[in-house]
PDB file of C-alpha atoms in Angstrom:
ATOM      1  CA  MET A   1     -14.047   3.943  -9.136  1.00  0.00           C
ATOM      2  CA  SER A   2     -14.386   2.875  -5.519  1.00  0.00           C
ATOM      3  CA  SER A   3     -13.847   5.329  -2.676  1.00  0.00           C
ATOM      4  CA  VAL A   4     -11.038   3.047  -1.493  1.00  0.00           C
ATOM      5  CA  LEU A   5      -8.944   4.314  -4.404  1.00  0.00           C
ATOM      6  CA  VAL A   6     -10.387   7.801  -4.797  1.00  0.00           C
ATOM      7  CA  ASP A   7     -10.005   9.067  -1.229  1.00  0.00           C
ATOM      8  CA  GLU A   8      -6.705  10.476  -0.095  1.00  0.00           C
ATOM      9  CA  TYR A   9      -5.215   8.209   2.526  1.00  0.00           C
ATOM     10  CA  ASN A  10      -5.841   9.400   6.096  1.00  0.00           C
ATOM     11  CA  HIS A  11      -2.440   9.254   7.740  1.00  0.00           C
ATOM     12  CA  ASN A  12      -4.056   9.303  11.204  1.00  0.00           C
ATOM     13  CA  PHE A  13      -1.019  11.037  12.618  1.00  0.00           C
ATOM     14  CA  CYS A  14      -0.937  13.856  15.171  1.00  0.00           C
ATOM     15  CA  TYR A  15       1.688  15.980  13.374  1.00  0.00           C
ATOM     16  CA  PRO A  16       1.544  17.401   9.861  1.00  0.00           C
ATOM     17  CA  VAL A  17       2.873  14.914   7.322  1.00  0.00           C
ATOM     18  CA  PRO A  18       5.187  16.570   4.798  1.00  0.00           C
ATOM     19  CA  LYS A  19       4.696  15.800   1.109  1.00  0.00           C
ATOM     20  CA  ALA A  20       8.154  14.185   1.100  1.00  0.00           C
ATOM     21  CA  LEU A  21      11.036  13.344   3.406  1.00  0.00           C
ATOM     22  CA  GLU A  22      14.211  13.326   1.416  1.00  0.00           C
ATOM     23  CA  ASN A  23      17.955  13.638   1.306  1.00  0.00           C
ATOM     24  CA  ASP A  24      20.419  13.393  -1.559  1.00  0.00           C
ATOM     25  CA  ARG A  25      19.849   9.612  -1.899  1.00  0.00           C
ATOM     26  CA  VAL A  26      16.303   8.804  -0.806  1.00  0.00           C
ATOM     27  CA  LYS A  27      12.877  10.380  -1.164  1.00  0.00           C
ATOM     28  CA  LEU A  28      10.014   8.989   0.926  1.00  0.00           C
ATOM     29  CA  ILE A  29       6.479   9.986   0.069  1.00  0.00           C
ATOM     30  CA  PRO A  30       3.205   8.882   1.695  1.00  0.00           C
ATOM     31  CA  PHE A  31       1.543   5.981  -0.130  1.00  0.00           C
ATOM     32  CA  ILE A  32      -1.756   7.360  -1.421  1.00  0.00           C
ATOM     33  CA  PRO A  33      -3.889   4.551  -2.884  1.00  0.00           C
ATOM     34  CA  SER A  34      -5.504   6.747  -5.547  1.00  0.00           C
ATOM     35  CA  LYS A  35      -2.066   7.600  -6.943  1.00  0.00           C
ATOM     36  CA  HIS A  36       0.114   4.625  -6.075  1.00  0.00           C
ATOM     37  CA  ALA A  37      -1.960   1.420  -5.844  1.00  0.00           C
ATOM     38  CA  GLN A  38      -2.170   0.649  -9.567  1.00  0.00           C
ATOM     39  CA  PRO A  39       1.524   1.383 -10.298  1.00  0.00           C
ATOM     40  CA  PHE A  40       2.466  -0.785  -7.298  1.00  0.00           C
ATOM     41  CA  VAL A  41       0.328  -3.690  -8.509  1.00  0.00           C
ATOM     42  CA  ASP A  42       1.667  -3.322 -12.061  1.00  0.00           C
ATOM     43  CA  ALA A  43       5.287  -3.276 -10.860  1.00  0.00           C
ATOM     44  CA  THR A  44       4.996  -6.234  -8.483  1.00  0.00           C
ATOM     45  CA  LEU A  45       2.736  -8.521 -10.523  1.00  0.00           C
ATOM     46  CA  PRO A  46       5.611  -9.923 -12.636  1.00  0.00           C
ATOM     47  CA  HIS A  47       7.632 -10.563  -9.443  1.00  0.00           C
ATOM     48  CA  PRO A  48       5.564 -12.730  -7.061  1.00  0.00           C
ATOM     49  CA  GLU A  49       8.753 -13.614  -5.160  1.00  0.00           C
ATOM     50  CA  VAL A  50       8.551 -10.155  -3.550  1.00  0.00           C
ATOM     51  CA  PHE A  51       5.682 -11.501  -1.429  1.00  0.00           C
ATOM     52  CA  LYS A  52       7.336 -14.791  -0.450  1.00  0.00           C
ATOM     53  CA  TYR A  53       7.615 -13.903   3.248  1.00  0.00           C
ATOM     54  CA  LEU A  54       4.607 -11.597   3.464  1.00  0.00           C
ATOM     55  CA  PRO A  55       1.113 -12.611   4.583  1.00  0.00           C
ATOM     56  CA  VAL A  56      -0.438 -10.747   1.608  1.00  0.00           C
ATOM     57  CA  GLY A  57       0.005 -10.694  -2.154  1.00  0.00           C
ATOM     58  CA  PRO A  58       0.810 -10.960  -4.889  1.00  0.00           C
ATOM     59  CA  HIS A  59      -2.061  -8.741  -5.954  1.00  0.00           C
ATOM     60  CA  THR A  60      -3.670  -8.603  -9.380  1.00  0.00           C
ATOM     61  CA  ASP A  61      -6.177  -5.847  -8.660  1.00  0.00           C
ATOM     62  CA  ALA A  62      -5.477  -2.358  -7.256  1.00  0.00           C
ATOM     63  CA  LEU A  63      -8.853  -2.130  -5.544  1.00  0.00           C
ATOM     64  CA  TYR A  64      -8.387  -5.447  -3.742  1.00  0.00           C
ATOM     65  CA  PHE A  65      -4.820  -4.480  -2.785  1.00  0.00           C
ATOM     66  CA  SER A  66      -5.994  -1.134  -1.391  1.00  0.00           C
ATOM     67  CA  PHE A  67      -8.743  -2.688   0.681  1.00  0.00           C
ATOM     68  CA  SER A  68      -6.955  -5.785   1.945  1.00  0.00           C
ATOM     69  CA  SER A  69      -3.557  -4.239   2.616  1.00  0.00           C
ATOM     70  CA  ILE A  70      -4.284  -0.625   3.483  1.00  0.00           C
ATOM     71  CA  LYS A  71      -7.877   0.145   4.428  1.00  0.00           C
ATOM     72  CA  GLN A  72      -8.498  -3.062   6.358  1.00  0.00           C
ATOM     73  CA  GLY A  73      -5.322  -2.637   8.392  1.00  0.00           C
ATOM     74  CA  PRO A  74      -2.898  -5.267   9.623  1.00  0.00           C
ATOM     75  CA  HIS A  75      -4.309  -8.593  10.700  1.00  0.00           C
ATOM     76  CA  ARG A  76      -3.045 -11.961  11.862  1.00  0.00           C
ATOM     77  CA  HIS A  77      -2.267 -14.543   9.205  1.00  0.00           C
ATOM     78  CA  PRO A  78      -5.019 -17.216   9.216  1.00  0.00           C
ATOM     79  CA  LEU A  79      -2.484 -20.034   9.758  1.00  0.00           C
ATOM     80  CA  GLU A  80      -0.924 -18.436  12.853  1.00  0.00           C
ATOM     81  CA  SER A  81      -2.166 -19.555  16.248  1.00  0.00           C
TER      82      SER A  81
END
C-alpha cells in the first residue's frame, strides 16, 4: 500500500488536535487517509452528484483521492483564469 494511505495525516497545526470534537449532536474527527479514504470513496461513488460543484471527484480509487485531494493540497481549477 502506498505511503499516501499508510501515513497518519499531518495536521500541520500549532496546537494539539483532539481525537474528536463533539457535542450531543455532532462528532468531528480528523480525516486520516489510512482509515477514511476507502470508506469515503465507497460511500460517494454511487452519488456523483455530491461533486457537482466541486473541482474534484467523483473518485473511484482511494489512493488517487488521497493524493489529489489531500496530499497535493488545494489548487486552482484548470478552467479558471
